[in-house]
C-alpha cells in the first residue's frame, strides 16, 4: 500500500461546477498537508498549506484535513477552464521530506 | 511569476557529456531542494540543502552531484547520465523557522532534460 493514495482521474467537469479532490494516507505521523497545482510542462504551484488538522479557505479553494480518517480534500468552487491542471496532494511528518500523491488530472470544460 | 528561477529550461545531452542545472531564489529561504519528475508521475525528492549544507540525499546515483555555493544558488552537476534519467528536474525552496522546515515549497518551472 502506498503511503499516499490519490485518484489519478482524469476528471472532467463543466465550468461552474464544484470540484472535490481527495487523498488518503496511512502514516499517522503526517502533520504537514499541502495541495499543489501543476500546469502542463510547468513546475508545481502551492495552492493550500495546512499544518495539523482543520479547514482553510482561500477564495474559491477550500482545503480540509481529517486526521482521524487520514483523509484530505480540496474543493474548488465555481470552477473555471483556467483551473484545468494536475492537482497534487503532498504531506509529511517532517516538512523536509514530503510525500506526493500521484496527482489528479482535472479538465474544466467551457 | 515564480520566484525560483531555473536554467536552462531545456537541455539535451549525450551520455558522455557533463552539464549543470542551475537554480536561484531571492526569497531568503534557507532550504533548497532538487526533485525529479517523470511524465505523469509525482515529483521525487533527490537532495535537500539546509543552510548550504547537504542534509538529505535520497540514495541518488553519483552521476548526479549537487552543490550549494551560497544561500541563493543551487546547482546540479550531471555526468555520464543514462537515457532513463530524462525527466523534468525541479528546484524548490522553503523557509526554515525555529529549526524546522515550514514545508511550503516554492518550485521553479523546471529544467527538462533529455539524455540521448
Coordinates of C-alpha atoms in Angstrom, one line a residue:
Chain A
X1 CA 0.0 0.0 0.0
X2 CA 1.3 3.4 -0.9
X3 CA 1.7 6.0 1.9
X4 CA -0.4 8.5 -0.1
X5 CA -3.2 7.5 -2.4
X6 CA -4.8 9.9 -4.9
X7 CA -7.2 9.1 -7.7
X8 CA -5.4 9.9 -10.9
X9 CA -8.6 10.7 -12.8
X10 CA -8.9 12.1 -15.4
X11 CA -11.7 14.2 -14.1
X12 CA -13.8 16.4 -16.4
X13 CA -16.4 18.8 -15.1
X14 CA -18.4 21.7 -16.7
X15 CA -17.5 25.3 -16.0
X16 CA -19.0 26.5 -12.7
X17 CA -19.1 23.0 -11.1
X18 CA -17.8 22.3 -7.6
X19 CA -14.8 20.0 -7.8
X20 CA -13.8 17.7 -5.0
X21 CA -10.3 16.2 -5.0
X22 CA -9.1 13.8 -2.3
X23 CA -6.1 12.0 -0.9
X24 CA -5.9 9.3 1.7
X25 CA -2.8 8.4 3.7
X26 CA -1.6 5.7 6.0
X27 CA 1.1 7.4 8.2
X28 CA -0.4 8.9 11.3
X29 CA 2.8 11.0 11.9
X30 CA 1.9 13.2 8.9
X31 CA 1.2 16.8 10.1
X32 CA 2.0 18.9 7.1
X33 CA -0.6 18.9 4.3
X34 CA -0.4 20.8 1.0
X35 CA -2.1 21.0 -2.3
X36 CA -0.2 21.9 -5.5
X37 CA -1.4 22.8 -8.9
X38 CA 0.7 21.9 -11.9
X39 CA 0.0 23.1 -15.4
X40 CA 1.4 21.0 -18.3
X41 CA 5.2 21.3 -18.6
X42 CA 5.4 23.7 -15.6
X43 CA 6.6 23.4 -12.0
X44 CA 4.0 22.8 -9.2
X45 CA 2.5 25.9 -7.7
X46 CA 1.5 25.8 -4.0
X47 CA -2.3 26.3 -3.6
X48 CA -3.0 25.5 0.0
X49 CA -1.0 24.7 3.1
X50 CA -2.3 23.3 6.4
X51 CA -0.3 22.3 9.4
X52 CA -2.0 19.6 11.6
X53 CA -5.8 19.5 11.0
X54 CA -8.8 21.7 10.2
X55 CA -10.1 23.7 7.3
X56 CA -8.6 26.5 5.3
X57 CA -10.3 28.7 2.7
X58 CA -8.7 30.9 0.1
X59 CA -11.0 32.4 -2.5
X60 CA -12.6 29.6 -4.5
X61 CA -10.4 27.0 -2.8
X62 CA -11.1 25.1 0.5
X63 CA -8.8 22.6 2.0
X64 CA -9.9 20.1 4.6
X65 CA -7.8 17.8 6.7
X66 CA -9.4 14.9 8.7
X67 CA -6.6 13.3 10.6
X68 CA -8.9 10.8 12.4
X69 CA -9.8 9.4 9.0
X70 CA -6.4 10.1 7.4
X71 CA -8.2 12.0 4.6
X72 CA -7.6 15.3 3.0
X73 CA -9.7 17.2 0.5
X74 CA -9.5 20.2 -1.8
X75 CA -12.7 21.8 -3.0
X76 CA -12.8 24.2 -5.9
X77 CA -16.0 26.3 -6.2
X78 CA -17.2 27.9 -9.5
X79 CA -14.5 26.0 -11.4
X80 CA -13.0 27.8 -14.4
X81 CA -11.3 26.4 -17.6
X82 CA -8.1 28.0 -16.2
X83 CA -8.3 25.5 -13.3
X84 CA -7.6 22.7 -15.7
X85 CA -4.3 21.2 -14.5
X86 CA -3.0 18.3 -12.4
X87 CA -3.5 18.7 -8.7
X88 CA -1.0 17.1 -6.4
X89 CA -1.5 16.5 -2.7
X90 CA 1.7 16.4 -0.6
X91 CA 2.2 15.6 3.0
X92 CA 4.8 14.6 5.6
X93 CA 5.7 14.2 9.2
X94 CA 8.8 16.3 8.5
X95 CA 8.5 19.2 6.3
X96 CA 11.8 18.3 4.8
X97 CA 10.5 15.1 3.2
X98 CA 7.1 15.4 1.7
X99 CA 5.4 12.5 0.0
X100 CA 3.4 13.5 -3.0
X101 CA 0.3 11.8 -4.3
X102 CA 0.2 10.7 -7.9
X103 CA -1.8 13.7 -9.0
X104 CA -5.4 14.1 -10.3
X105 CA -5.7 15.5 -13.8
X106 CA -8.7 18.0 -13.9
X107 CA -10.3 19.4 -17.0
X108 CA -12.9 22.1 -16.7
X109 CA -15.0 22.3 -19.9
X110 CA -16.2 25.7 -21.1
Chain B
X1 CA 5.7 34.6 -11.8
X2 CA 7.7 32.0 -9.9
X3 CA 10.5 33.4 -7.6
X4 CA 12.6 30.3 -8.1
X5 CA 14.4 30.6 -11.4
X6 CA 15.9 27.6 -13.2
X7 CA 18.2 27.5 -16.1
X8 CA 18.3 26.1 -18.7
X9 CA 14.7 25.4 -19.4
X10 CA 15.6 22.6 -21.8
X11 CA 18.8 20.5 -22.1
X12 CA 19.7 17.8 -24.4
X13 CA 22.9 15.9 -23.6
X14 CA 24.7 12.7 -24.6
X15 CA 25.7 10.1 -22.2
X16 CA 29.3 11.2 -22.1
X17 CA 28.6 14.9 -21.6
X18 CA 29.0 17.0 -18.4
X19 CA 26.4 19.6 -17.9
X20 CA 24.9 21.6 -15.0
X21 CA 21.5 22.7 -14.0
X22 CA 21.2 26.0 -12.1
X23 CA 18.6 27.3 -9.6
X24 CA 18.3 30.7 -7.9
X25 CA 16.0 32.1 -5.4
X26 CA 15.8 35.5 -3.7
X27 CA 13.2 34.9 -1.1
X28 CA 15.7 34.4 1.8
X29 CA 14.8 30.7 2.0
X30 CA 17.5 28.6 3.7
X31 CA 16.3 25.2 2.5
X32 CA 16.7 24.3 -1.2
X33 CA 15.7 21.1 -2.9
X34 CA 16.1 19.1 -6.1
X35 CA 13.3 16.9 -7.3
X36 CA 13.0 14.7 -10.3
X37 CA 9.7 14.3 -12.1
X38 CA 8.9 11.8 -14.8
X39 CA 5.9 12.2 -17.1
X40 CA 2.5 11.8 -15.3
X41 CA 4.3 11.0 -12.1
X42 CA 4.7 13.0 -8.9
X43 CA 7.9 14.7 -8.0
X44 CA 10.6 12.5 -6.3
X45 CA 12.9 14.1 -3.8
X46 CA 16.6 13.9 -4.7
X47 CA 18.5 16.3 -2.4
X48 CA 17.8 18.8 0.4
X49 CA 20.2 21.5 1.4
X50 CA 19.8 23.4 4.7
X51 CA 21.9 26.5 5.3
X52 CA 24.1 25.5 2.4
X53 CA 24.8 22.0 3.8
X54 CA 23.5 18.8 2.3
X55 CA 21.0 17.4 4.8
X56 CA 19.2 14.7 2.7
X57 CA 20.4 12.6 -0.2
X58 CA 17.8 10.1 -1.2
X59 CA 20.2 7.5 -2.4
X60 CA 20.7 9.3 -5.7
X61 CA 23.4 7.8 -8.1
X62 CA 26.7 9.6 -8.0
X63 CA 26.3 10.7 -11.6
X64 CA 24.1 13.5 -10.1
X65 CA 26.2 15.8 -7.9
X66 CA 24.5 18.7 -6.1
X67 CA 26.3 21.9 -5.0
X68 CA 25.0 24.9 -3.0
X69 CA 27.5 27.7 -3.4
X70 CA 25.5 30.2 -1.3
X71 CA 22.1 30.7 0.2
X72 CA 20.6 31.8 -3.1
X73 CA 22.1 29.3 -5.5
X74 CA 21.7 25.6 -6.1
X75 CA 23.4 23.6 -8.8
X76 CA 23.0 20.0 -10.0
X77 CA 26.0 18.7 -11.9
X78 CA 25.3 15.9 -14.4
X79 CA 27.9 13.4 -15.7
X80 CA 27.6 10.1 -17.6
X81 CA 23.8 10.1 -17.4
X82 CA 21.6 7.4 -18.8
X83 CA 18.6 7.8 -21.1
X84 CA 16.3 6.8 -18.2
X85 CA 17.5 10.0 -16.4
X86 CA 15.5 12.0 -18.9
X87 CA 12.9 13.9 -16.8
X88 CA 11.9 17.3 -15.6
X89 CA 14.2 18.4 -12.8
X90 CA 12.6 20.8 -10.3
X91 CA 14.3 23.1 -7.9
X92 CA 12.4 24.2 -4.8
X93 CA 13.0 26.3 -1.8
X94 CA 11.4 26.8 1.6
X95 CA 11.8 28.7 4.8
X96 CA 13.4 27.3 7.9
X97 CA 11.8 28.5 11.1
X98 CA 12.6 27.6 14.7
X99 CA 14.9 24.8 13.4
X100 CA 12.2 23.2 11.3
X101 CA 11.2 23.5 7.7
X102 CA 7.9 25.1 7.1
X103 CA 7.0 22.7 4.3
X104 CA 5.7 25.4 2.0
X105 CA 7.8 24.5 -1.0
X106 CA 8.1 27.0 -3.8
X107 CA 9.0 25.4 -7.1
X108 CA 10.8 26.7 -10.2
X109 CA 9.4 25.9 -13.6
X110 CA 11.9 23.1 -14.0
X111 CA 14.7 22.1 -16.4
X112 CA 13.5 19.5 -19.0
X113 CA 16.4 17.1 -19.5
X114 CA 16.8 14.7 -22.4
X115 CA 19.6 12.2 -22.4
X116 CA 20.4 10.6 -25.8

